Coordinates of C-alpha atoms and ligand atoms in Angstrom, one line a residue:
M834 CA -14.4 -52.0 -276.8
A835 CA -15.1 -48.7 -277.4
V836 CA -16.7 -49.1 -280.3
E837 CA -19.6 -51.6 -279.6
M838 CA -20.7 -50.0 -276.7
H839 CA -21.1 -47.3 -279.3
A840 CA -22.7 -49.8 -282.1
G841 CA -24.8 -51.3 -278.9
L842 CA -26.1 -48.0 -277.5
A843 CA -26.9 -47.2 -281.0
S844 CA -29.1 -50.1 -281.9
E845 CA -31.1 -52.8 -279.4
G846 CA -28.7 -55.9 -280.8
G847 CA -26.6 -53.3 -283.0
S848 CA -23.4 -55.4 -281.2
K849 CA -23.2 -59.1 -279.2
L850 CA -22.4 -56.1 -275.8
K851 CA -26.3 -55.8 -275.0
M852 CA -25.6 -51.9 -273.4
L853 CA -28.7 -53.1 -271.0
L854 CA -30.7 -49.6 -269.6
T855 CA -31.3 -50.1 -265.6
F856 CA -33.2 -47.1 -265.1
V857 CA -30.2 -46.4 -262.3
D858 CA -30.1 -42.8 -263.0
T859 CA -29.0 -40.8 -259.9
L860 CA -26.6 -42.4 -257.1
P861 CA -25.9 -42.6 -254.0
N862 CA -24.1 -39.7 -252.7
G863 CA -23.8 -40.4 -248.9
S864 CA -26.5 -38.4 -247.2
E865 CA -28.7 -40.9 -247.2
K866 CA -31.0 -42.5 -243.7
G867 CA -32.2 -45.1 -241.9
I868 CA -33.0 -48.6 -242.0
Y869 CA -34.0 -49.8 -245.9
Y870 CA -33.5 -54.0 -247.0
A871 CA -31.8 -55.4 -248.9
L872 CA -32.2 -59.1 -251.2
D873 CA -29.8 -60.4 -253.8
L874 CA -30.6 -63.0 -254.9
G875 CA -28.0 -64.7 -258.6
G876 CA -25.6 -68.4 -257.2
T877 CA -26.5 -71.4 -254.8
N878 CA -26.8 -68.6 -251.7
F879 CA -29.6 -66.7 -251.4
R880 CA -29.0 -63.2 -248.8
V881 CA -31.5 -60.7 -247.7
L882 CA -29.6 -57.4 -245.6
R883 CA -30.8 -55.1 -243.3
V884 CA -28.8 -51.8 -244.0
Q885 CA -28.6 -49.1 -241.6
L886 CA -26.9 -45.6 -242.7
G887 CA -26.6 -42.6 -241.0
G888 CA -26.1 -39.6 -243.9
Q889 CA -23.1 -38.7 -243.7
R890 CA -21.4 -41.5 -245.7
S891 CA -21.5 -43.7 -242.9
I892 CA -23.2 -47.1 -242.9
L893 CA -23.6 -47.5 -239.1
E894 CA -24.9 -51.4 -239.7
T895 CA -24.8 -54.5 -242.2
D896 CA -27.2 -57.9 -240.7
V897 CA -27.1 -60.6 -243.7
E898 CA -28.1 -63.9 -243.4
R899 CA -27.0 -66.3 -246.4
Q900 CA -29.8 -69.8 -246.9
P901 CA -29.6 -71.7 -250.1
I902 CA -31.5 -72.6 -252.3
P903 CA -33.3 -75.9 -251.9
Q904 CA -32.2 -77.6 -255.4
H905 CA -36.5 -78.2 -256.0
L906 CA -37.4 -75.1 -255.5
M907 CA -35.1 -73.2 -258.4
T908 CA -37.1 -75.4 -261.1
S909 CA -40.4 -75.3 -259.7
T910 CA -43.2 -73.4 -259.5
S911 CA -42.4 -68.9 -259.6
E912 CA -45.0 -69.2 -256.2
D913 CA -43.2 -72.0 -254.3
L914 CA -39.2 -70.6 -255.3
F915 CA -41.2 -66.7 -254.4
D916 CA -43.1 -67.6 -251.6
F917 CA -39.9 -69.2 -250.1
I918 CA -38.0 -65.9 -250.5
A919 CA -41.3 -64.2 -248.7
S920 CA -40.9 -66.0 -245.6
S921 CA -37.1 -66.0 -245.0
L922 CA -37.4 -62.0 -245.1
K923 CA -39.8 -61.6 -243.5
E924 CA -38.3 -64.0 -241.3
F925 CA -35.1 -62.1 -240.9
V926 CA -37.7 -58.4 -240.9
E927 CA -38.7 -59.7 -238.0
K928 CA -36.2 -60.2 -235.8
E929 CA -35.3 -56.8 -236.8
G930 CA -35.6 -56.2 -232.6
D931 CA -36.7 -52.6 -231.5
V932 CA -35.5 -50.1 -233.5
S933 CA -37.7 -46.8 -233.5
D934 CA -35.9 -45.8 -236.3
T935 CA -38.6 -43.3 -238.2
T936 CA -38.5 -45.3 -241.7
L937 CA -40.4 -48.3 -240.2
M938 CA -43.2 -45.7 -239.2
R939 CA -43.2 -46.2 -242.7
R940 CA -43.7 -48.8 -245.6
R941 CA -40.0 -50.8 -245.8
E942 CA -38.1 -50.8 -248.8
L943 CA -36.4 -53.2 -250.6
G944 CA -33.7 -53.2 -252.7
F945 CA -34.4 -56.6 -255.1
T946 CA -30.4 -57.7 -256.8
F947 CA -31.1 -60.1 -259.0
S948 CA -28.2 -60.7 -261.6
F949 CA -30.4 -63.5 -264.0
P950 CA -31.0 -60.8 -267.6
V951 CA -33.6 -58.6 -267.4
K952 CA -36.0 -55.5 -269.1
Q953 CA -35.5 -53.1 -267.2
T954 CA -38.8 -51.4 -267.4
S955 CA -38.4 -48.6 -264.6
V956 CA -35.9 -48.5 -261.4
S957 CA -38.0 -51.1 -259.8
T958 CA -39.7 -53.2 -261.9
G959 CA -38.6 -55.5 -265.1
I960 CA -39.1 -58.6 -267.6
L961 CA -37.4 -61.6 -266.6
I962 CA -35.3 -62.8 -270.3
K963 CA -34.3 -66.2 -269.4
W964 CA -33.2 -68.2 -266.3
T965 CA -29.3 -68.9 -265.7
K966 CA -27.4 -70.4 -263.4
G967 CA -29.1 -73.9 -262.9
F968 CA -33.0 -72.6 -262.9
G969 CA -35.3 -72.8 -264.9
I970 CA -39.4 -71.6 -263.7
E971 CA -41.0 -71.5 -266.9
D972 CA -43.5 -69.3 -265.3
T973 CA -41.5 -66.5 -264.7
V974 CA -40.1 -65.6 -268.5
G975 CA -41.5 -62.7 -269.6
R976 CA -43.0 -62.0 -265.4
E977 CA -42.1 -59.1 -264.1
V978 CA -40.6 -59.7 -261.2
S979 CA -40.8 -57.1 -258.5
E980 CA -44.1 -57.8 -258.7
C981 CA -43.8 -61.8 -257.8
L982 CA -41.9 -60.9 -255.5
E983 CA -44.1 -58.5 -254.3
Q984 CA -47.2 -60.7 -254.7
A985 CA -45.7 -63.4 -252.7
M986 CA -44.6 -61.0 -249.8
A987 CA -48.5 -59.7 -249.6
R988 CA -48.9 -63.1 -249.1
K989 CA -47.5 -63.6 -246.6
G990 CA -48.1 -60.6 -244.7
L991 CA -45.3 -58.8 -245.1
N992 CA -45.6 -54.9 -246.3
M993 CA -42.6 -54.3 -248.2
R994 CA -41.5 -52.1 -251.7
V995 CA -39.5 -53.2 -253.8
A996 CA -37.4 -50.1 -254.4
A997 CA -34.9 -50.7 -256.4
L998 CA -34.2 -53.8 -258.8
V999 CA -31.1 -54.2 -260.4
N1000 CA -27.9 -56.5 -261.2
D1001 CA -24.1 -56.8 -259.0
T1002 CA -22.4 -54.8 -261.1
V1003 CA -24.8 -52.0 -260.5
G1004 CA -25.2 -53.1 -256.5
T1005 CA -21.1 -52.7 -256.5
L1006 CA -21.5 -48.7 -258.8
A1007 CA -24.3 -47.5 -256.2
L1008 CA -21.8 -48.3 -253.2
G1009 CA -17.8 -46.9 -254.6
H1010 CA -20.6 -44.0 -255.6
Y1011 CA -21.3 -43.6 -252.0
H1012 CA -17.9 -44.1 -250.4
D1013 CA -16.7 -42.0 -253.1
P1014 CA -18.3 -39.4 -256.5
D1015 CA -15.8 -40.1 -258.7
T1016 CA -16.8 -43.3 -259.1
I1017 CA -18.8 -43.8 -263.1
A1018 CA -17.8 -47.5 -263.4
A1019 CA -17.9 -50.7 -261.6
V1020 CA -16.3 -53.8 -262.5
I1021 CA -17.2 -57.7 -261.0
I1022 CA -14.1 -60.5 -262.1
G1023 CA -15.1 -63.5 -260.0
T1024 CA -16.3 -66.7 -261.6
G1025 CA -17.5 -64.6 -264.0
T1026 CA -17.5 -61.0 -265.4
N1027 CA -19.2 -57.8 -266.1
A1028 CA -19.5 -54.1 -266.5
C1029 CA -22.0 -51.1 -265.4
Y1030 CA -21.2 -47.3 -265.8
L1031 CA -22.7 -44.0 -266.1
E1032 CA -23.3 -43.0 -269.3
R1033 CA -25.2 -39.7 -270.4
T1034 CA -29.2 -40.4 -271.4
D1035 CA -28.0 -38.6 -274.9
A1036 CA -25.4 -40.7 -275.9
I1037 CA -28.0 -43.9 -276.0
I1038 CA -29.4 -43.4 -279.1
K1039 CA -31.4 -47.0 -279.2
C1040 CA -33.7 -44.7 -276.7
Q1041 CA -34.2 -41.7 -277.8
G1042 CA -36.2 -39.5 -275.2
L1043 CA -35.0 -40.7 -272.1
L1044 CA -35.3 -37.8 -269.7
T1045 CA -33.4 -37.6 -266.5
T1046 CA -32.9 -35.2 -264.1
S1047 CA -29.8 -36.1 -264.0
G1048 CA -29.3 -36.8 -267.3
G1049 CA -27.7 -39.6 -267.0
M1050 CA -28.1 -43.3 -266.3
V1051 CA -26.2 -46.6 -265.2
V1052 CA -25.6 -48.7 -268.4
N1053 CA -24.8 -52.5 -267.8
M1054 CA -22.8 -54.0 -270.3
E1055 CA -23.5 -57.0 -269.6
W1056 CA -19.6 -57.2 -270.9
G1057 CA -18.8 -60.8 -270.7
N1058 CA -20.6 -61.5 -274.0
F1059 CA -18.1 -58.8 -275.7
W1060 CA -16.8 -59.8 -279.0
S1061 CA -14.2 -58.7 -280.9
S1062 CA -11.3 -59.8 -284.2
H1063 CA -8.9 -58.3 -282.1
L1064 CA -9.1 -60.5 -279.8
P1065 CA -6.4 -63.4 -278.7
R1066 CA -8.1 -65.8 -279.6
T1067 CA -6.4 -69.5 -279.8
S1068 CA -7.5 -73.1 -280.8
Y1069 CA -7.5 -73.1 -276.5
D1070 CA -10.3 -70.2 -276.4
I1071 CA -12.1 -72.2 -279.6
E1072 CA -12.0 -75.6 -277.9
L1073 CA -13.3 -75.1 -274.7
D1074 CA -15.6 -72.9 -276.3
A1075 CA -17.3 -75.4 -278.4
D1076 CA -17.3 -77.5 -275.3
S1077 CA -18.9 -75.2 -273.2
P1078 CA -23.1 -75.7 -273.0
N1079 CA -23.8 -72.1 -274.0
P1080 CA -21.2 -72.0 -277.3
N1081 CA -20.3 -68.7 -279.0
D1082 CA -21.7 -67.0 -275.8
Q1083 CA -20.2 -65.1 -273.3
G1084 CA -16.4 -65.1 -275.1
F1085 CA -15.5 -62.7 -273.1
E1086 CA -15.8 -64.1 -270.0
K1087 CA -14.4 -67.0 -270.8
M1088 CA -11.3 -65.2 -272.1
I1089 CA -10.6 -63.7 -268.5
S1090 CA -12.8 -65.1 -265.1
G1091 CA -12.8 -67.7 -262.6
M1092 CA -14.9 -70.1 -263.9
Y1093 CA -12.6 -71.2 -266.9
L1094 CA -8.9 -69.9 -266.9
G1095 CA -8.3 -73.3 -264.7
D1096 CA -9.7 -75.4 -267.8
I1097 CA -7.4 -73.6 -270.1
V1098 CA -4.8 -73.9 -268.3
R1099 CA -5.2 -77.7 -268.3
R1100 CA -5.8 -78.5 -272.2
V1101 CA -2.8 -76.0 -272.5
I1102 CA -0.7 -79.0 -270.5
L1103 CA -3.0 -82.0 -272.0
R1104 CA -1.9 -80.3 -275.4
M1105 CA 1.8 -80.2 -273.9
S1106 CA 1.7 -84.2 -272.7
H1107 CA -0.4 -85.5 -275.9
E1108 CA 2.7 -83.6 -278.5
A1109 CA 6.1 -83.5 -276.1
D1110 CA 4.6 -86.4 -273.5
I1111 CA 5.7 -83.4 -271.0
F1112 CA 4.3 -86.1 -268.2
G1113 CA 4.8 -89.5 -269.5
D1114 CA 1.9 -92.2 -269.0
A1115 CA -1.4 -91.7 -269.5
L1116 CA -3.7 -89.2 -267.7
P1117 CA -6.7 -89.9 -266.9
K1118 CA -7.7 -87.1 -264.7
L1119 CA -5.9 -84.2 -267.0
S1120 CA -8.9 -85.2 -269.6
M1121 CA -11.1 -84.1 -267.1
P1122 CA -12.8 -81.0 -267.5
F1123 CA -12.4 -78.8 -264.8
I1124 CA -11.0 -80.7 -262.6
L1125 CA -8.0 -77.5 -261.7
R1126 CA -10.2 -75.2 -260.4
T1127 CA -8.8 -71.7 -260.5
P1128 CA -7.3 -71.0 -256.8
L1129 CA -5.4 -74.0 -257.5
M1130 CA -3.8 -72.1 -261.1
A1131 CA -3.4 -69.4 -258.1
E1132 CA -1.6 -71.6 -255.9
M1133 CA 0.5 -73.4 -258.7
H1134 CA 1.4 -69.8 -259.7
E1135 CA 2.1 -68.5 -257.1
D1136 CA 4.2 -71.2 -255.4
D1137 CA 7.8 -69.5 -254.4
S1138 CA 9.6 -72.1 -252.6
P1139 CA 13.0 -73.2 -255.0
E1140 CA 11.7 -76.3 -255.5
L1141 CA 7.4 -76.0 -256.5
T1142 CA 6.5 -77.8 -254.1
E1143 CA 3.0 -77.3 -254.3
V1144 CA 3.2 -77.3 -258.0
A1145 CA 4.2 -80.8 -257.4
R1146 CA 1.0 -81.8 -254.7
I1147 CA -1.6 -79.9 -256.6
L1148 CA -0.1 -82.4 -259.3
K1149 CA 0.1 -85.1 -257.2
D1150 CA -3.3 -85.1 -255.4
T1151 CA -5.6 -83.2 -258.4
L1152 CA -4.2 -84.4 -261.5
E1153 CA -2.7 -87.4 -260.7
I1154 CA 0.3 -86.7 -261.7
P1155 CA 2.9 -87.8 -259.4
D1156 CA 7.5 -87.2 -260.1
V1157 CA 7.0 -84.5 -262.2
P1158 CA 10.6 -82.5 -262.5
S1159 CA 11.5 -79.7 -261.5
K1160 CA 12.1 -78.3 -265.2
V1161 CA 8.0 -79.8 -266.6
R1162 CA 7.0 -78.4 -263.2
K1163 CA 8.7 -74.4 -264.1
L1164 CA 7.3 -75.2 -267.3
V1165 CA 3.6 -75.7 -265.8
V1166 CA 3.5 -72.0 -263.6
K1167 CA 4.6 -70.4 -267.1
V1168 CA 1.6 -71.4 -268.3
C1169 CA -0.4 -70.2 -265.3
D1170 CA 1.1 -67.2 -265.7
V1171 CA 0.4 -66.9 -269.7
V1172 CA -2.6 -67.4 -268.8
T1173 CA -3.9 -65.1 -266.3
R1174 CA -1.3 -62.2 -268.1
R1175 CA -3.6 -62.2 -271.4
A1176 CA -6.9 -62.4 -269.3
A1177 CA -5.9 -59.7 -267.0
R1178 CA -4.6 -57.5 -269.0
L1179 CA -7.9 -58.1 -271.7
A1180 CA -9.5 -57.1 -268.0
A1181 CA -8.0 -54.2 -268.0
A1182 CA -8.2 -53.0 -271.6
G1183 CA -12.0 -52.9 -271.0
I1184 CA -11.6 -51.0 -268.4
V1185 CA -9.9 -48.2 -270.4
G1186 CA -12.1 -49.2 -272.9
I1187 CA -15.1 -47.8 -270.8
L1188 CA -12.7 -44.2 -270.0
K1189 CA -12.0 -44.5 -273.4
K1190 CA -16.2 -43.8 -274.0
I1191 CA -17.1 -41.3 -271.5
G1192 CA -13.8 -39.3 -272.1
R1193 CA -11.8 -40.5 -269.0
D1194 CA -8.7 -42.2 -270.2
G1195 CA -6.8 -38.4 -270.9
S1196 CA -7.6 -39.0 -275.2
G1197 CA -10.1 -36.1 -275.4
G1198 CA -12.2 -39.9 -276.6
I1199 CA -13.1 -41.6 -279.3
T1200 CA -13.5 -39.0 -282.2
G1201 CA -11.3 -36.2 -280.2
G1202 CA -8.4 -35.2 -281.7
R1203 CA -6.3 -33.1 -279.3
S1204 CA -3.5 -34.8 -277.7
R1205 CA -3.3 -35.7 -274.3
S1206 CA -1.5 -32.6 -273.0
D1207 CA -4.6 -29.9 -273.8
I1208 CA -6.7 -32.4 -271.3
K1209 CA -7.6 -32.4 -268.8
M1210 CA -8.1 -35.4 -266.1
K1211 CA -10.4 -35.4 -263.9
R1212 CA -9.9 -38.5 -260.9
T1213 CA -12.1 -40.8 -262.2
V1214 CA -12.4 -44.3 -259.6
V1215 CA -13.9 -47.4 -261.1
A1216 CA -15.3 -50.0 -258.1
I1217 CA -14.3 -53.2 -258.6
E1218 CA -14.6 -56.9 -256.9
G1219 CA -14.7 -60.3 -257.2
G1220 CA -13.0 -62.9 -256.2
L1221 CA -10.4 -63.4 -258.8
Y1222 CA -9.7 -59.1 -258.5
T1223 CA -9.3 -59.0 -255.0
S1224 CA -7.7 -62.7 -254.1
Y1225 CA -5.6 -63.8 -256.8
T1226 CA -3.3 -60.9 -256.4
M1227 CA -1.0 -62.0 -259.8
F1228 CA -4.0 -61.3 -261.5
R1229 CA -4.3 -57.2 -259.6
E1230 CA -0.9 -57.2 -260.3
Y1231 CA -0.7 -57.8 -263.9
L1232 CA -4.0 -55.7 -264.6
H1233 CA -3.6 -53.1 -262.8
E1234 CA 0.5 -53.3 -265.1
A1235 CA -1.4 -53.4 -268.2
M1236 CA -4.0 -50.2 -266.8
K1237 CA -0.7 -48.1 -266.9
E1238 CA 0.8 -49.2 -270.1
I1239 CA -2.4 -48.4 -272.4
L1240 CA -3.6 -45.2 -270.7
G1241 CA -0.5 -44.0 -270.1
E1242 CA 1.9 -43.1 -265.9
E1243 CA 0.5 -39.6 -266.8
A1244 CA -3.5 -41.0 -267.1
A1245 CA -3.8 -43.5 -264.4
Q1246 CA -2.2 -41.6 -262.1
H1247 CA -5.8 -40.4 -262.4
V1248 CA -7.6 -43.5 -262.5
T1249 CA -8.6 -45.0 -258.9
L1250 CA -9.9 -49.0 -258.8
M1251 CA -11.2 -49.2 -255.9
V1252 CA -11.9 -52.7 -253.8
T1253 CA -15.4 -52.3 -253.1
E1254 CA -17.1 -55.4 -250.3
D1255 CA -20.4 -57.1 -250.8
G1256 CA -21.3 -53.8 -254.0
S1257 CA -24.2 -56.8 -255.1
G1258 CA -26.0 -57.4 -251.0
V1259 CA -25.3 -52.6 -250.0
G1260 CA -25.2 -51.5 -253.0
A1261 CA -28.4 -52.4 -253.4
A1262 CA -29.2 -51.3 -250.3
L1263 CA -28.6 -47.8 -250.5
L1264 CA -30.2 -48.1 -254.1
A1265 CA -33.6 -48.9 -253.1
A1266 CA -32.6 -45.8 -249.2
T1267 CA -31.9 -43.4 -252.8
H1268 CA -34.8 -43.6 -254.7
S1269 CA -37.3 -44.6 -252.3
S1270 CA -38.8 -40.6 -251.2
D1271 CA -39.8 -39.8 -254.9
P1272 CA -43.1 -40.4 -255.5
V1273 CA -43.1 -39.8 -258.8
D1274 CA -40.3 -41.8 -260.4
N1275 CA -38.2 -39.5 -262.3
V1276 CA -37.3 -41.6 -265.8
Q1277 CA -39.6 -40.6 -268.6
L1278 CA -39.7 -41.9 -271.3
L1279 CA -41.4 -39.8 -274.0
Ligands
ADP2313 P1 -19.1 -64.6 -257.7 O1 -18.1 -64.5 -258.7 O2 -19.6 -66.2 -257.8 O3 -20.2 -64.0 -257.1 P2 -17.3 -64.5 -256.3 O4 -17.3 -62.3 -256.7 O5 -16.4 -64.2 -254.5 O6 -18.0 -65.2 -256.4 O7 -15.5 -64.5 -257.6 C1 -15.0 -65.9 -256.8 C2 -14.6 -66.6 -257.9 O8 -13.1 -66.2 -257.6 C3 -14.5 -68.3 -258.1 O9 -15.0 -68.9 -258.9 C4 -12.5 -68.1 -257.9 O10 -13.2 -68.5 -259.6 C5 -12.5 -66.9 -258.3 N1 -11.3 -67.5 -257.0 C6 -12.1 -67.3 -255.6 N2 -10.7 -67.1 -255.4 C7 -9.4 -67.1 -255.4 C8 -8.5 -67.0 -255.3 N3 -7.7 -67.5 -254.6 N4 -7.0 -67.2 -256.9 C9 -7.9 -67.1 -257.8 N5 -9.7 -67.5 -258.6 C10 -10.2 -66.6 -257.0
MG2314 MG1 -20.5 -62.2 -256.8

C-alpha cells in the first residue's frame, strides 16, 4: 500500500490509487464557534445539517433532516437537481428560528459533502469527473460543482456560500481531528470503503510548488481502487469482479466492503453445493447475485446458539434451503468467518500501510533503516466509521487483532482507532467553519 501511495503521489495516473488532492490544509482544532451548515449528497438520501459550535471542542447542537432524492432528478438536468437541493436547504434554513448568533449577521456558510469523483481546484471548488451510484446527469459532468449549487441558491434567494467541498472520508477526518488533534487519517468501511490522511505537501511530488500555511494537505486516497499482485485473490473474487458493472475497478473494495462480503460467501457455498452436493437438490435462490446481504452473513457468523438456529433460519428464509444438517451449518459459519477475517485483515494492512507511509508505524518509514527500538512513537489516532466496522463485531475484532499483529504489541499501543459518528455531515460543517473567515485562500499554486 505504501509503495502504491508513493506512486500515486508521484504522478497523475502513476498508480491505481488516485491520491486526490483535497486542498484541505487546515483541520478543525476545536476552537471553532458559531452556526454552520452542511449538505451531504452521495447516496439515495441526502441530508442537510445545522451544527452549532461552542469552542473548546464542543458541539452545542446538531439538527439533521434527511430526504430521498426523487428518482427522476437523478437523471434529469443539473438545474433541476440543484434547484431541488437548494429549495430543501432554504426550507431547512428558514426553520432555524430565533437564533441570535453573530455568524448569522454575515453570510451563512456551508460545507458540501459531495461523494462522487471530483477534481478539486480549491478547498471549496471542484469539477465533477463522473457521476456514480445511479446518478447520471450529462450536463453536470465537467462543471464546477459548488458553482452549480451556488447558482441554484441564488435562484432561490438563499444567501449562502460553499466554504468547503469535500468527500465523506475528509469529513470523517475533520470530525476526528476536532475531537482529538492526534487524528491524522480516516477510514470508512461501510457499503464501500475509502481512506484519507494528512500528507506533507513536499511529498506530493505530482503537484510541485504546492504551498500551504500548514505544510500539509489531506489526500483522498480512493483506496477502494487499490490493487497489488500480493492481494490474496481467489477465483470467487475474479468471478465477482467479472459479473460486476465495473470490472477491473475497485478491486480492494470488492474484497473488503459491506456491499460484497455476503456475495463472496454466497459464491463459495454455491460452489460447495455444486461440487460436494452439501445441500441436496436444485437451488435457484443461491444462484441469485447479492441475495445474501452482508448483515445476514454477520448474523449467521455470530450465531452462538448450540444448534446454530439463526444459520438454519437464514438459509431457509433467504436462500430457501430447508433442513440443513448441523455439520453443514457449521461449515457455512466457517465460510463467513474466513471471508470476514480476510476482509478485516486486508483493511488492517491498508491502515498500517498509511501509517508506514507517514512514518507512524514504528519502523521509521519505508526508506528508513533504523530499528524499531530507536524510534519514539507519536500517539496516532485514525478516525473510523461505516456500518461494517461499527455493527459487525467479528469484523472489528479481526481488524484489531491484525493491526496488533502487523504493528507489533509495542507499536500498536500508540495507535488508536476512534469511531466518529456522522463525519460526512458534521465534519463538513466543521470544515466550513475552519475555512470560513479566511479572506483569501491560503493554498496557492505557484
Ligand atoms: P454507507 O456506507 O452506505 O454510507 P454505512 O456506513 O451505514 O452506510 O454502512 C452500511 C453498510 O454496512 C451496509 O451496506 C452493510 O454492508 C454494512 N452493515 C451494516 N450493518 C451491518 C451488520 N450488522 N453486519 C454487517 N454489516 C453491516
Ligand atoms: Mg456513508
